[in-house]
Tab-separated table of C-alpha atoms and ligand atoms in Angstrom:
chain	number	residue	atom	x	y	z
A	631	MET	CA	-0.164	0.140	0.307
A	632	TRP	CA	2.767	2.041	0.980
A	633	ASP	CA	3.539	2.909	-3.208
A	634	VAL	CA	-0.045	4.814	-3.118
A	635	PHE	CA	0.236	6.407	-0.428
A	636	SER	CA	4.638	7.736	-0.890
A	637	LYS	CA	6.842	9.154	-2.612
A	638	PRO	CA	9.744	6.960	-3.363
A	639	PHE	CA	13.423	8.998	-1.279
A	640	VAL	CA	15.492	7.205	-3.420
A	641	GLN	CA	14.707	6.499	-7.244
A	642	MET	CA	17.138	3.563	-9.087
A	643	GLU	CA	16.025	3.787	-13.041
A	644	GLN	CA	18.011	1.771	-15.286
A	645	VAL	CA	20.959	2.291	-12.990
A	646	GLN	CA	24.611	0.936	-14.999
A	647	PHE	CA	27.808	1.022	-13.467
A	648	GLY	CA	31.572	-0.216	-13.765
A	649	TYR	CA	34.651	0.566	-12.287
A	650	ARG	CA	36.118	0.207	-15.414
A	651	ARG	CA	35.478	0.549	-18.960
A	652	SER	CA	36.357	-3.258	-19.831
A	653	LYS	CA	33.844	-4.506	-16.932
A	654	VAL	CA	30.523	-3.797	-16.533
A	655	ILE	CA	29.421	-4.468	-12.822
A	656	LEU	CA	25.250	-2.898	-12.353
A	657	ARG	CA	22.981	-3.674	-14.440
A	658	ARG	CA	20.194	-1.928	-15.519
A	659	VAL	CA	18.796	-1.095	-11.688
A	660	SER	CA	15.550	-0.314	-10.982
A	661	ALA	CA	14.075	0.092	-7.811
A	662	ASP	CA	12.147	2.646	-5.736
A	663	LEU	CA	13.048	2.640	-1.549
A	664	TYR	CA	10.888	4.153	0.656
A	665	GLN	CA	11.518	6.463	3.838
A	666	GLU	CA	8.718	4.119	5.606
A	667	HIS	CA	10.992	0.749	5.013
A	668	CYS	CA	13.918	-0.537	6.301
A	669	THR	CA	15.447	-2.218	2.750
A	670	ALA	CA	18.058	-5.051	3.159
A	671	ILE	CA	19.863	-5.919	-0.129
A	672	VAL	CA	21.489	-9.066	-0.019
A	673	GLY	CA	23.609	-11.141	-1.917
A	674	ALA	CA	26.571	-13.180	-2.520
A	675	ASN	CA	30.710	-11.818	-2.211
A	676	GLY	CA	31.066	-9.357	-4.910
A	677	SER	CA	27.456	-9.651	-6.093
A	678	GLY	CA	27.494	-5.589	-6.256
A	679	LYS	CA	25.573	-4.806	-2.708
A	680	THR	CA	28.240	-1.740	-1.749
A	681	THR	CA	28.621	-0.860	-4.992
A	682	LEU	CA	24.592	-0.224	-5.443
A	683	GLY	CA	25.244	1.882	-1.733
A	684	LYS	CA	27.752	3.916	-2.777
A	685	LEU	CA	25.507	5.026	-5.916
A	686	LEU	CA	22.394	5.950	-3.878
A	687	ALA	CA	24.705	7.821	-1.430
A	688	GLY	CA	26.212	9.470	-4.444
A	689	ILE	CA	29.343	8.546	-3.570
A	690	LEU	CA	29.634	6.990	-7.168
A	691	LYS	CA	27.194	8.422	-10.114
A	692	PRO	CA	25.828	6.171	-13.067
A	693	TRP	CA	27.132	5.469	-16.280
A	694	SER	CA	24.179	5.614	-17.466
A	695	GLY	CA	20.236	5.665	-16.297
A	696	THR	CA	19.670	7.587	-13.244
A	697	VAL	CA	19.318	7.840	-9.143
A	698	ARG	CA	17.905	10.214	-7.740
A	699	LEU	CA	17.022	11.026	-4.118
A	700	GLU	CA	13.985	13.265	-3.028
A	701	GLY	CA	13.089	13.831	-7.193
A	702	TYR	CA	16.678	14.765	-7.298
A	703	SER	CA	19.145	13.295	-9.943
A	704	THR	CA	22.690	12.864	-8.034
A	705	THR	CA	24.608	13.868	-10.613
A	706	ALA	CA	23.148	17.324	-10.561
A	707	LEU	CA	23.401	17.951	-6.323
A	708	ARG	CA	26.461	18.565	-4.490
A	709	LEU	CA	27.839	16.398	-2.031
A	710	GLY	CA	26.515	18.818	0.963
A	711	GLN	CA	23.227	18.554	-0.583
A	712	ILE	CA	23.246	14.108	-0.709
A	713	GLY	CA	25.027	14.085	3.202
A	714	GLN	CA	21.804	16.000	4.184
A	715	MET	CA	19.575	13.936	2.491
A	716	ILE	CA	20.820	10.149	2.852
A	717	GLY	CA	24.079	9.235	5.207
A	718	TYR	CA	26.481	6.415	4.381
A	719	VAL	CA	28.220	4.506	6.600
A	720	PHE	CA	31.139	2.500	5.117
A	721	GLN	CA	31.602	-1.352	5.409
A	722	GLU	CA	35.276	0.025	6.179
A	723	PRO	CA	34.771	2.846	9.131
A	724	ASP	CA	38.165	3.703	9.037
A	725	ARG	CA	37.707	5.104	5.367
A	726	GLN	CA	35.559	7.723	6.956
A	727	LEU	CA	37.360	8.484	9.448
A	728	PHE	CA	39.876	12.018	9.672
A	729	ALA	CA	39.241	13.704	12.628
A	730	PRO	CA	42.029	14.327	15.459
A	731	THR	CA	39.357	13.387	17.954
A	732	VAL	CA	36.603	10.623	18.592
A	733	ARG	CA	34.452	14.291	20.025
A	734	GLU	CA	35.898	16.303	16.744
A	735	GLU	CA	35.179	13.917	14.816
A	736	LEU	CA	30.905	14.703	15.251
A	737	LEU	CA	31.737	18.688	15.311
A	738	PHE	CA	34.049	17.955	11.881
A	739	VAL	CA	31.665	19.244	9.441
A	740	GLU	CA	29.257	22.618	11.649
A	741	ARG	CA	32.847	23.660	12.511
A	742	LEU	CA	34.257	23.468	9.170
A	743	GLN	CA	31.709	25.844	8.077
A	744	GLN	CA	32.117	28.269	11.256
A	745	ARG	CA	28.109	26.579	12.377
A	746	LEU	CA	29.699	25.601	16.389
A	747	ASN	CA	27.645	26.446	18.824
A	748	PRO	CA	26.148	24.735	21.695
A	749	THR	CA	23.309	22.592	20.494
A	750	VAL	CA	25.589	21.466	18.215
A	751	GLU	CA	28.239	20.686	20.272
A	752	GLY	CA	25.012	19.583	23.373
A	753	LYS	CA	23.644	16.939	20.246
A	754	ALA	CA	27.430	15.478	19.626
A	755	ASP	CA	27.581	14.872	23.586
A	756	GLN	CA	24.395	13.066	23.404
A	757	LEU	CA	25.272	10.743	20.534
A	758	LEU	CA	28.895	9.985	22.261
A	759	ALA	CA	26.759	8.757	25.253
A	760	GLU	CA	23.977	7.119	23.359
A	761	PHE	CA	26.643	5.229	21.044
A	762	GLY	CA	29.122	3.679	24.460
A	763	LEU	CA	31.247	6.934	23.069
A	764	GLY	CA	32.065	9.541	25.671
A	765	HIS	CA	34.930	7.945	27.387
A	766	VAL	CA	36.881	7.503	24.740
A	767	GLN	CA	35.467	11.512	23.628
A	768	ASP	CA	38.945	12.867	23.453
A	769	SER	CA	40.432	9.274	22.256
A	770	PHE	CA	42.472	9.640	18.438
A	771	PRO	CA	39.385	7.539	16.021
A	772	HIS	CA	41.862	5.292	14.092
A	773	SER	CA	42.947	3.480	17.832
A	774	LEU	CA	39.494	2.574	18.713
A	775	SER	CA	38.349	-1.257	17.913
A	776	ARG	CA	36.554	-1.989	15.380
A	777	GLY	CA	33.119	-2.319	16.890
A	778	GLU	CA	33.290	2.091	18.013
A	779	LYS	CA	34.548	2.890	14.912
A	780	GLN	CA	31.454	1.477	13.544
A	781	ARG	CA	29.269	3.607	15.950
A	782	LEU	CA	31.461	6.201	15.353
A	783	ALA	CA	30.940	6.484	12.121
A	784	LEU	CA	27.444	6.095	12.161
A	785	ALA	CA	26.633	9.016	14.826
A	786	ALA	CA	29.073	11.191	12.638
A	787	VAL	CA	26.408	10.679	9.536
A	788	LEU	CA	24.073	10.868	11.960
A	789	MET	CA	24.808	14.642	13.517
A	790	ARG	CA	23.949	15.694	9.560
A	791	GLU	CA	20.039	14.183	10.446
A	792	PRO	CA	19.465	12.818	6.856
A	793	GLY	CA	16.409	11.678	6.124
A	794	PHE	CA	17.985	8.134	4.832
A	795	LEU	CA	20.292	5.682	6.101
A	796	ILE	CA	22.555	3.183	3.879
A	797	LEU	CA	24.701	0.918	6.164
A	798	ASP	CA	26.503	-1.026	4.818
A	799	GLU	CA	27.653	-4.512	7.311
A	800	PRO	CA	26.730	-3.112	10.449
A	801	THR	CA	26.822	-6.174	12.899
A	802	THR	CA	30.350	-6.445	11.421
A	803	GLY	CA	32.755	-7.169	14.399
A	804	LEU	CA	29.802	-6.275	16.601
A	805	ASP	CA	29.358	-8.727	19.768
A	806	LEU	CA	26.244	-9.581	21.042
A	807	GLU	CA	24.899	-6.821	23.670
A	808	ARG	CA	26.099	-3.863	20.640
A	809	ARG	CA	24.436	-5.677	18.103
A	810	GLN	CA	21.053	-6.027	20.264
A	811	GLN	CA	21.898	-2.653	20.887
A	812	LEU	CA	22.210	-1.518	17.265
A	813	THR	CA	18.703	-3.151	16.031
A	814	ALA	CA	17.256	-0.637	19.581
A	815	TYR	CA	18.689	1.782	18.044
A	816	VAL	CA	17.312	0.844	13.727
A	817	GLN	CA	14.002	0.572	15.919
A	818	ARG	CA	14.168	4.560	16.984
A	819	LEU	CA	14.996	5.433	13.605
A	820	LYS	CA	12.210	4.117	11.787
A	821	ALA	CA	10.187	5.452	14.510
A	822	ALA	CA	11.998	8.435	13.894
A	823	GLY	CA	10.686	8.613	10.028
A	824	VAL	CA	14.526	7.919	8.940
A	825	GLY	CA	14.563	5.292	6.132
A	826	LEU	CA	17.076	2.259	6.522
A	827	VAL	CA	19.237	0.860	3.829
A	828	ILE	CA	20.838	-2.390	5.533
A	829	ILE	CA	23.179	-4.061	3.809
A	830	SER	CA	24.318	-7.771	4.989
A	831	HIS	CA	24.706	-11.021	5.360
A	832	ASP	CA	23.336	-11.188	9.019
A	833	ASP	CA	20.321	-12.785	8.775
A	834	HIS	CA	19.458	-12.678	12.128
A	835	PHE	CA	19.278	-8.968	12.560
A	836	ILE	CA	17.857	-8.373	8.961
A	837	GLY	CA	14.506	-10.616	10.385
A	838	ASP	CA	15.228	-8.555	13.328
A	839	ASN	CA	14.736	-5.256	11.094
A	840	ALA	CA	13.954	-5.785	7.980
A	841	ASP	CA	10.627	-5.371	6.131
A	842	ARG	CA	11.776	-6.021	3.463
A	843	ILE	CA	14.764	-7.625	0.784
A	844	LEU	CA	16.625	-6.722	-2.373
A	845	THR	CA	18.575	-9.853	-3.186
A	846	MET	CA	21.662	-9.834	-5.915
A	847	ALA	CA	23.688	-11.658	-7.881
A	848	GLY	CA	25.898	-10.967	-10.534
A	849	GLY	CA	25.158	-6.843	-9.896
A	850	GLU	CA	20.939	-7.258	-10.801
A	851	ILE	CA	18.434	-6.770	-8.628
A	852	THR	CA	16.709	-10.822	-8.577
A	853	ASP	CA	14.181	-10.720	-6.844
A	854	ASP	CA	12.196	-8.300	-4.037
A	855	SER	CA	10.127	-9.838	-1.333
A	856	HIS	CA	8.399	-7.867	1.292
A	857	SER	CA	7.810	-9.385	5.328
B	274	ATP	N1	37.182	0.379	-6.987
B	274	ATP	C1	37.017	-0.840	-7.584
B	274	ATP	N2	38.174	-0.806	-8.483
B	274	ATP	C2	37.271	-2.356	-9.498
B	274	ATP	N3	36.528	-2.881	-8.884
B	274	ATP	C3	35.668	-2.909	-7.892
B	274	ATP	C4	36.073	-2.798	-6.901
B	274	ATP	N4	35.133	-2.194	-6.010
B	274	ATP	C5	34.586	-3.172	-6.318
B	274	ATP	N5	34.636	-3.534	-7.195
B	274	ATP	C6	33.656	-5.274	-8.101
B	274	ATP	O1	33.452	-4.737	-8.629
B	274	ATP	C7	32.306	-6.181	-8.379
B	274	ATP	C8	31.132	-5.788	-6.738
B	274	ATP	O2	31.563	-5.641	-5.653
B	274	ATP	P1	30.603	-5.263	-4.258
B	274	ATP	O3	31.525	-4.212	-3.570
B	274	ATP	O4	29.700	-3.791	-4.789
B	274	ATP	O5	30.404	-6.047	-4.014
B	274	ATP	P2	29.441	-6.821	-2.127
B	274	ATP	O6	28.252	-7.544	-2.524
B	274	ATP	O7	29.010	-5.411	-1.355
B	274	ATP	O8	30.787	-7.720	-1.682
B	274	ATP	P3	30.669	-7.850	-0.263
B	274	ATP	O9	29.750	-8.622	0.119
B	274	ATP	O10	31.884	-8.716	-0.126
B	274	ATP	O11	30.807	-6.845	0.149
B	274	ATP	C9	33.153	-7.188	-7.860
B	274	ATP	O12	33.255	-8.324	-8.613
B	274	ATP	C10	34.546	-6.553	-7.328
B	274	ATP	O13	35.479	-6.822	-7.369
B	275	MG	MG1	30.292	-5.041	0.683
């Protein structure tokens, strides 16, 4: 019924992409994604899940076809605009951590834009507490454990308050307790109306969170099922 009442947040039409001219990775992928859903993307290693996620987040641009966010093509949007619409947490969180301390990682964008104020700092401190990072707030991000880095990357993305979030293999390296905490957080984001894509091999986590599952094989979506 969702498609009758709401517009898709993400629209992919006939998306083709490859890293090298000689090799197509995604072949004509089309799908609409809704903010009301937590959509899982599953499939074998190398099937193109991460590549698709990066196209959704505007990190990669299609060879042909279009990816639209709230109606705007990612080729026409600036990265800063995209970052406010859609957040992306990398499969390897190291790739998106670059500040000298954990707390600075959350304040980086605002400081850069000279918009640091008590409200912004309060939001950062709240996220640090929520993600169990308060005790390492002055540490160098790259010295954190893998699970801590993943939580930090997620907290940093949430500072922008995006309407849609892509989590690439978010449970890798998380212990049971942290996985349950992540599930609780995902449920809260859903309740707050944030759309989600979870790229994962973790069937339990998907079962607990996803209400739609897209299956990829060989660079194509081969199945689309709702639960
Ligand atoms: N930067 C890159 N340059 C060239 N080829 C790449 C690059 N990144 C990925 N590929 C290739 O694109 C294909 C899809 O990779 P992708 O990372 O999207 O798969 P995936 O489904 O996320 O796999 P996994 O489950 O292992 O994370 C693979 O054949 C991979 O080798
Ligand atoms: Mg991947």
